[in-house]
Amino acid sequence: MRGQDQQTEGLFSYVSCEARVPPDHPLRAIRAITDEALEVLSPEFEGLYSKVGRPSIPPEKLLRALLLQAFYSIRSERQLMEQMDYNLLFRWFVGLSMDAAIWDVTVFTKNRDRLLRGDVAAKFLAAVVGQARGRDLLSDDHFSVDGTMIEAWASMKSFRPKGGDDDDTSGGGRNSERNFRGEKRSNETHASTTDPDARLFRKGNGQSSQMAYLGHVLMENRNGLVVGAALTHATGTAEREAALALLEDGRHGNRRVTLGADKGYDVAGFIRDLRTRKVTPHIARNDHVTKTGKRRKSSIDGRTTRHAGYAVSLRVRKRIEEIFGWMKTTGVLRKTRHRGKDRVGWMFTLTAAAYNLTRLPKLMAAA
């Protein structure tokens, strides 16, 4: 007999979000790793909040919500709140009951500065990396480093002279047409009025300049996990400077290690700094003929290239592009949705931690 299409609802519901999530859902394993990392950060959260007053939304719930934003490519926090209102999976992961009211979207705006002051994103990444190290999933000897351009939330029209003098009087409001022909612009004389921390930068010859930041990742070579992440101003030396800083924080102890990188890091001063720090530079050789016909000689010589491990590092280091690919597409970081180096850097580090969380369940199961 055909059933009737009637919209009926029970007066009471006794089914929880926990019962709705399948036992083998991938988020279950990710939730367990996340909760363990957040438990490590609990003393840090205690220091960020007052001992008196009205209880706030738990920072653990805020961080789980932001992780969902990266996992499911949700562009804005407003869309994230809409999803949490009716998505039972999201409610379960964050820790909200079936009938709990969702938060106002300004909750993230008000709490982000507090979490940023506590450097919570970097500490959360360190806690996740600590779990991987405890299960012997990380290499303590071999690393790779690279940088990528993150487009800033600022248009080229906002790149104006720092003194405030602007000869463009064409009108048309804030989105008026601008003619840059014949105008010399540089980061020394101009700045964005939308995001002053952004810099005019181009990744290589023949590519267009953009308002951007540079994101940097230090990867261990055993399983391709992120062990360090940082965001800097977009400058020509930022990648090498960030690599040295990430190595200081990411290496375990003072033992000799190797560092793989592309030919952009083949600079004599950088190679010298690595060797001083007991780091063997497994960097791609940058031998080429310049436009003037001169032969550029690589700083990587036979004492490095003669070892079989050099070729292995050059092959494995390419996996770092998988990290950037995930962060820019799934993690929607191709163009940042925040302004200011601190806020953009905070989200970059948290997204790097989210990438590790997507990899760790399978790695832990196979260990």
Short mmCIF file of C-alpha atoms in Angstrom, two decimals:
data_model
loop_
_atom_site.label_atom_id
_atom_site.label_comp_id
_atom_site.label_asym_id
_atom_site.label_seq_id
_atom_site.Cartn_x
_atom_site.Cartn_y
_atom_site.Cartn_z
CA MET A 1 0.00 0.00 0.00
CA ARG A 2 1.32 3.43 -0.87
CA GLY A 3 2.32 5.62 2.06
CA GLN A 4 0.91 9.10 2.43
CA ASP A 5 3.16 12.14 2.00
CA GLN A 6 2.37 13.73 5.33
CA GLN A 7 4.64 16.09 7.23
CA THR A 8 4.48 14.78 10.79
CA GLU A 9 6.71 15.57 13.73
CA GLY A 10 6.90 13.93 17.11
CA LEU A 11 6.30 15.95 20.22
CA PHE A 12 9.56 14.73 21.73
CA SER A 13 12.80 13.45 20.24
CA TYR A 14 15.10 11.01 22.03
CA VAL A 15 17.79 10.68 19.36
CA SER A 16 21.08 12.45 20.04
CA CYS A 17 23.63 13.76 17.54
CA GLU A 18 25.97 11.01 18.72
CA ALA A 19 23.52 8.36 17.50
CA ARG A 20 23.19 10.02 14.10
CA VAL A 21 26.92 9.90 13.28
CA PRO A 22 27.99 6.53 11.80
CA PRO A 23 30.59 4.64 13.88
CA ASP A 24 33.02 4.55 10.96
CA HIS A 25 32.68 8.19 9.96
CA PRO A 26 36.13 9.80 9.29
CA LEU A 27 35.37 12.69 11.64
CA ARG A 28 35.21 10.34 14.62
CA ALA A 29 38.93 9.60 14.48
CA ILE A 30 39.71 13.27 13.80
CA ARG A 31 37.55 14.29 16.78
CA ALA A 32 39.50 11.98 19.08
CA ILE A 33 42.85 13.45 18.00
CA THR A 34 41.46 16.99 18.25
CA ASP A 35 40.10 16.44 21.75
CA GLU A 36 43.44 15.07 22.93
CA ALA A 37 45.24 18.14 21.56
CA LEU A 38 42.69 20.50 23.13
CA GLU A 39 43.13 18.78 26.48
CA VAL A 40 46.83 19.68 26.32
CA LEU A 41 45.85 23.32 25.72
CA SER A 42 43.40 23.48 28.62
CA PRO A 43 45.88 25.24 30.97
CA GLU A 44 46.54 27.81 28.21
CA PHE A 45 42.82 28.53 27.91
CA GLU A 46 42.58 29.06 31.67
CA GLY A 47 45.07 31.90 31.43
CA LEU A 48 43.22 33.63 28.59
CA TYR A 49 39.88 34.02 30.39
CA SER A 50 38.85 35.85 33.53
CA LYS A 51 38.08 33.88 36.69
CA VAL A 52 34.85 35.81 37.28
CA GLY A 53 31.92 36.90 35.16
CA ARG A 54 29.54 35.16 32.79
CA PRO A 55 30.87 31.93 31.25
CA SER A 56 31.96 32.31 27.65
CA ILE A 57 31.52 29.94 24.75
CA PRO A 58 34.22 27.29 25.36
CA PRO A 59 37.30 27.97 23.20
CA GLU A 60 37.42 24.23 22.42
CA LYS A 61 34.08 24.55 20.61
CA LEU A 62 35.27 27.61 18.69
CA LEU A 63 38.39 25.81 17.48
CA ARG A 64 36.44 22.70 16.44
CA ALA A 65 34.09 24.93 14.44
CA LEU A 66 37.02 26.62 12.67
CA LEU A 67 38.48 23.19 11.87
CA LEU A 68 35.18 22.24 10.23
CA GLN A 69 35.42 25.39 8.16
CA ALA A 70 38.73 24.11 6.77
CA PHE A 71 37.62 20.48 6.37
CA TYR A 72 34.51 21.37 4.36
CA SER A 73 35.72 24.47 2.45
CA ILE A 74 33.23 26.84 4.07
CA ARG A 75 34.08 30.30 2.84
CA SER A 76 32.79 32.46 5.68
CA GLU A 77 31.92 32.16 9.35
CA ARG A 78 28.37 33.28 8.57
CA GLN A 79 27.97 30.28 6.27
CA LEU A 80 29.52 28.11 8.97
CA MET A 81 26.83 29.18 11.44
CA GLU A 82 24.11 28.43 8.89
CA GLN A 83 25.53 24.93 8.45
CA MET A 84 25.74 24.34 12.19
CA ASP A 85 22.09 25.27 12.57
CA TYR A 86 20.84 22.25 10.62
CA ASN A 87 23.83 19.95 10.08
CA LEU A 88 23.79 17.29 12.81
CA LEU A 89 27.31 16.13 11.93
CA PHE A 90 28.66 19.62 12.52
CA ARG A 91 26.77 19.93 15.79
CA TRP A 92 28.21 16.62 17.00
CA PHE A 93 31.81 17.52 16.06
CA VAL A 94 31.65 20.94 17.72
CA GLY A 95 29.86 19.57 20.81
CA LEU A 96 26.40 21.14 20.50
CA SER A 97 23.23 19.27 21.41
CA MET A 98 20.26 18.88 19.07
CA ASP A 99 18.32 21.78 20.56
CA ALA A 100 21.23 24.10 21.44
CA ALA A 101 21.05 27.54 19.89
CA ILE A 102 23.84 28.44 17.49
CA TRP A 103 26.09 31.41 18.12
CA ASP A 104 25.99 34.82 16.59
CA VAL A 105 28.63 35.15 13.89
CA THR A 106 30.33 37.98 15.82
CA VAL A 107 31.44 35.40 18.41
CA PHE A 108 34.42 34.58 16.19
CA THR A 109 35.31 38.23 15.76
CA LYS A 110 35.27 38.91 19.50
CA ASN A 111 37.18 35.79 20.50
CA ARG A 112 39.75 35.70 17.68
CA ASP A 113 41.87 38.44 19.23
CA ARG A 114 41.96 36.59 22.55
CA LEU A 115 43.02 33.33 20.91
CA LEU A 116 45.50 35.23 18.77
CA ARG A 117 47.14 36.82 21.83
CA GLY A 118 47.59 33.37 23.31
CA ASP A 119 49.17 32.05 20.10
CA VAL A 120 46.64 29.22 20.29
CA ALA A 121 46.95 28.15 16.64
CA ALA A 122 50.70 27.48 16.93
CA LYS A 123 50.25 25.66 20.24
CA PHE A 124 47.44 23.56 18.78
CA LEU A 125 49.64 22.59 15.82
CA ALA A 126 52.42 21.68 18.26
CA ALA A 127 50.00 19.51 20.27
CA VAL A 128 48.90 17.66 17.12
CA VAL A 129 52.52 17.20 16.04
CA GLY A 130 53.30 15.92 19.53
CA GLN A 131 50.77 13.11 19.09
CA ALA A 132 52.36 12.12 15.79
CA ARG A 133 55.83 12.16 17.38
CA GLY A 134 54.61 10.04 20.27
CA ARG A 135 53.53 7.35 17.78
CA ASP A 136 56.84 7.53 15.90
CA LEU A 137 55.28 8.98 12.74
CA LEU A 138 57.77 11.81 12.28
CA SER A 139 61.29 11.96 10.97
CA ASP A 140 63.70 13.79 13.25
CA ASP A 141 66.47 13.84 10.65
CA HIS A 142 65.02 14.84 7.29
CA PHE A 143 62.89 17.90 6.51
CA SER A 144 61.69 19.98 3.57
CA VAL A 145 60.71 23.63 3.39
CA ASP A 146 58.90 25.84 0.91
CA GLY A 147 56.80 28.96 0.66
CA THR A 148 53.66 29.92 -1.21
CA MET A 149 51.93 33.16 -2.04
CA ILE A 150 48.65 33.89 -0.24
CA GLU A 151 46.59 36.55 -1.99
CA ALA A 152 45.58 39.32 0.41
CA TRP A 153 42.06 40.62 0.86
CA ALA A 154 42.96 43.87 -0.87
CA SER A 155 42.71 45.05 -4.46
CA MET A 156 45.35 46.75 -6.54
CA LYS A 157 43.23 49.89 -6.47
CA SER A 158 43.92 50.20 -2.74
CA PHE A 159 47.69 50.43 -3.36
CA ARG A 160 48.13 54.18 -2.87
CA PRO A 161 51.05 56.51 -2.09
CA LYS A 162 51.97 56.47 1.60
CA GLY A 163 51.96 60.25 1.84
CA GLY A 164 48.31 60.39 0.88
CA ASP A 165 48.99 62.28 -2.37
CA ASP A 166 47.03 60.73 -5.20
CA ASP A 167 46.66 62.39 -8.58
CA ASP A 168 43.67 60.22 -9.53
CA THR A 169 40.68 62.55 -9.39
CA SER A 170 38.43 60.67 -11.81
CA GLY A 171 35.77 60.16 -9.14
CA GLY A 172 33.31 57.31 -9.28
CA GLY A 173 33.32 56.37 -5.58
CA ARG A 174 35.47 53.80 -3.85
CA ASN A 175 35.37 51.46 -6.85
CA SER A 176 36.38 54.08 -9.40
CA GLU A 177 38.55 53.33 -12.40
CA ARG A 178 42.28 53.82 -11.94
CA ASN A 179 44.94 54.33 -14.55
CA PHE A 180 48.34 53.01 -13.41
CA ARG A 181 50.10 53.58 -16.72
CA GLY A 182 53.44 55.33 -16.24
CA GLU A 183 53.14 55.31 -12.45
CA LYS A 184 56.08 53.88 -10.51
CA ARG A 185 54.86 51.88 -7.55
CA SER A 186 56.82 50.00 -4.93
CA ASN A 187 56.38 48.81 -1.36
CA GLU A 188 58.70 51.59 -0.20
CA THR A 189 56.50 54.39 -1.53
CA HIS A 190 53.02 52.80 -1.64
CA ALA A 191 50.82 50.81 0.74
CA SER A 192 47.37 49.28 0.64
CA THR A 193 44.68 51.32 2.33
CA THR A 194 42.65 48.14 2.83
CA ASP A 195 45.36 45.93 4.35
CA PRO A 196 48.57 47.87 5.13
CA ASP A 197 50.40 44.63 6.01
CA ALA A 198 50.00 43.23 2.49
CA ARG A 199 52.85 43.71 0.03
CA LEU A 200 53.01 44.02 -3.75
CA PHE A 201 54.69 40.79 -4.86
CA ARG A 202 55.10 38.47 -7.80
CA LYS A 203 56.18 34.86 -7.48
CA GLY A 204 58.34 34.75 -10.60
CA ASN A 205 59.31 36.42 -13.86
CA GLY A 206 56.45 36.80 -16.30
CA GLN A 207 53.82 36.64 -13.57
CA SER A 208 51.59 39.49 -12.50
CA SER A 209 52.11 41.33 -9.24
CA GLN A 210 49.51 40.97 -6.50
CA MET A 211 48.83 42.16 -2.99
CA ALA A 212 49.96 39.16 -1.01
CA TYR A 213 51.57 37.46 1.95
CA LEU A 214 53.95 34.51 1.96
CA GLY A 215 53.05 31.32 3.81
CA HIS A 216 55.83 28.92 4.82
CA VAL A 217 55.72 25.27 5.85
CA LEU A 218 58.33 22.93 7.33
CA MET A 219 57.55 19.31 6.46
CA GLU A 220 59.07 16.14 7.86
CA ASN A 221 59.99 13.69 5.12
CA ARG A 222 58.75 10.38 6.56
CA ASN A 223 55.00 10.90 6.17
CA GLY A 224 54.80 14.44 4.80
CA LEU A 225 53.29 16.03 7.92
CA VAL A 226 53.55 19.71 8.80
CA VAL A 227 55.83 20.31 11.79
CA GLY A 228 56.02 24.09 11.47
CA ALA A 229 54.08 26.90 9.75
CA ALA A 230 54.53 30.65 9.56
CA LEU A 231 53.29 33.62 7.57
CA THR A 232 55.45 36.63 6.68
CA HIS A 233 55.41 39.78 4.60
CA ALA A 234 55.96 39.06 0.92
CA THR A 235 59.60 39.94 0.30
CA GLY A 236 62.39 38.47 -1.79
CA THR A 237 64.25 37.07 1.24
CA ALA A 238 61.26 36.00 3.33
CA GLU A 239 61.37 32.33 2.29
CA ARG A 240 64.97 31.83 3.41
CA GLU A 241 64.53 33.81 6.61
CA ALA A 242 61.39 31.85 7.50
CA ALA A 243 63.14 28.55 6.74
CA LEU A 244 65.83 29.26 9.34
CA ALA A 245 63.24 30.27 11.94
CA LEU A 246 61.10 27.18 11.30
CA LEU A 247 64.13 24.93 11.58
CA GLU A 248 64.98 26.36 14.99
CA ASP A 249 61.48 25.57 16.25
CA GLY A 250 60.82 22.34 14.34
CA ARG A 251 63.98 20.27 14.69
CA HIS A 252 64.16 17.89 17.64
CA GLY A 253 67.37 18.58 19.53
CA ASN A 254 70.65 19.78 18.00
CA ARG A 255 71.42 16.72 15.89
CA ARG A 256 72.52 17.05 12.28
CA VAL A 257 69.56 17.08 9.87
CA THR A 258 68.92 17.52 6.15
CA LEU A 259 66.73 20.18 4.56
CA GLY A 260 65.23 19.78 1.11
CA ALA A 261 64.13 22.79 -0.90
CA ASP A 262 63.76 24.05 -4.46
CA LYS A 263 66.37 26.01 -6.38
CA GLY A 264 65.08 29.32 -5.07
CA TYR A 265 66.91 28.53 -1.84
CA ASP A 266 70.23 27.99 -3.64
CA VAL A 267 71.88 31.14 -2.28
CA ALA A 268 75.42 31.14 -0.90
CA GLY A 269 74.54 33.02 2.29
CA PHE A 270 71.62 30.73 3.08
CA ILE A 271 73.69 27.58 2.44
CA ARG A 272 76.37 28.95 4.77
CA ASP A 273 73.79 29.62 7.49
CA LEU A 274 72.47 26.07 7.19
CA ARG A 275 75.89 24.48 7.49
CA THR A 276 76.62 26.63 10.56
CA ARG A 277 73.47 25.18 12.15
CA LYS A 278 74.48 21.57 11.38
CA VAL A 279 71.93 21.33 8.56
CA THR A 280 72.91 19.55 5.33
CA PRO A 281 71.38 21.53 2.42
CA HIS A 282 69.59 19.08 0.12
CA ILE A 283 68.61 21.93 -2.18
CA ALA A 284 68.06 21.72 -5.92
CA ARG A 285 71.00 23.15 -7.84
CA ASN A 286 70.35 26.47 -9.56
CA ASP A 287 72.78 26.32 -12.49
CA HIS A 288 71.76 28.48 -15.42
CA VAL A 289 72.97 31.06 -17.91
CA THR A 290 71.85 34.61 -17.14
CA LYS A 291 70.47 37.04 -19.71
CA THR A 292 73.88 38.65 -19.93
CA GLY A 293 75.43 35.33 -20.94
CA LYS A 294 77.17 34.67 -17.62
CA ARG A 295 77.05 31.24 -16.06
CA ARG A 296 75.55 31.13 -12.58
CA LYS A 297 77.27 28.54 -10.43
CA SER A 298 75.31 26.65 -7.79
CA SER A 299 76.35 26.80 -4.14
CA ILE A 300 75.58 23.07 -3.80
CA ASP A 301 78.75 21.13 -4.53
CA GLY A 302 79.81 17.51 -4.79
CA ARG A 303 80.18 16.94 -1.07
CA THR A 304 76.37 17.05 -0.93
CA THR A 305 75.23 15.71 -4.30
CA ARG A 306 77.45 12.61 -4.18
CA HIS A 307 75.31 11.03 -1.45
CA ALA A 308 72.29 8.91 -2.40
CA GLY A 309 70.18 10.72 0.20
CA TYR A 310 70.41 13.94 -1.81
CA ALA A 311 68.37 12.48 -4.67
CA VAL A 312 65.87 11.03 -2.19
CA SER A 313 65.35 14.42 -0.55
CA LEU A 314 64.81 16.12 -3.92
CA ARG A 315 62.13 13.58 -4.74
CA VAL A 316 60.37 13.65 -1.37
CA ARG A 317 60.40 17.45 -0.98
CA LYS A 318 57.83 17.78 -3.78
CA ARG A 319 55.20 16.41 -1.41
CA ILE A 320 55.13 19.80 0.26
CA GLU A 321 53.12 21.00 -2.74
CA GLU A 322 50.35 18.63 -1.63
CA ILE A 323 50.14 20.57 1.62
CA PHE A 324 49.85 23.92 -0.15
CA GLY A 325 47.34 22.47 -2.62
CA TRP A 326 45.08 21.24 0.19
CA MET A 327 45.35 24.46 2.16
CA LYS A 328 44.51 26.63 -0.85
CA THR A 329 41.65 24.54 -2.26
CA THR A 330 40.00 22.61 0.56
CA GLY A 331 41.18 25.02 3.24
CA VAL A 332 40.13 28.01 1.05
CA LEU A 333 43.36 29.91 1.65
CA ARG A 334 44.14 30.78 -1.95
CA LYS A 335 42.83 34.20 -1.01
CA THR A 336 42.65 35.03 2.66
CA ARG A 337 39.38 36.21 4.16
CA HIS A 338 41.08 38.24 6.92
CA ARG A 339 43.17 41.38 7.04
CA GLY A 340 46.39 41.95 8.90
CA LYS A 341 49.47 39.77 9.14
CA ASP A 342 48.63 38.45 12.61
CA ARG A 343 45.10 37.32 11.75
CA VAL A 344 46.09 35.83 8.39
CA GLY A 345 49.04 34.05 9.99
CA TRP A 346 46.83 32.64 12.75
CA MET A 347 44.44 31.11 10.21
CA PHE A 348 47.33 29.83 8.09
CA THR A 349 48.77 27.93 11.05
CA LEU A 350 45.37 26.53 12.09
CA THR A 351 44.74 25.35 8.52
CA ALA A 352 48.12 23.61 8.53
CA ALA A 353 47.03 21.80 11.70
CA ALA A 354 43.77 20.84 9.96
CA TYR A 355 45.78 19.27 7.14
CA ASN A 356 47.65 17.11 9.67
CA LEU A 357 44.35 16.04 11.22
CA THR A 358 43.10 14.73 7.87
CA ARG A 359 46.26 12.60 7.50
CA LEU A 360 46.82 11.31 11.01
CA PRO A 361 43.92 8.83 11.45
CA LYS A 362 45.11 6.56 8.62
CA LEU A 363 48.75 6.91 9.62
CA MET A 364 47.96 6.02 13.23
CA ALA A 365 45.86 3.04 12.16
CA ALA A 366 48.67 1.71 10.01
CA ALA A 367 51.39 2.28 12.63
#
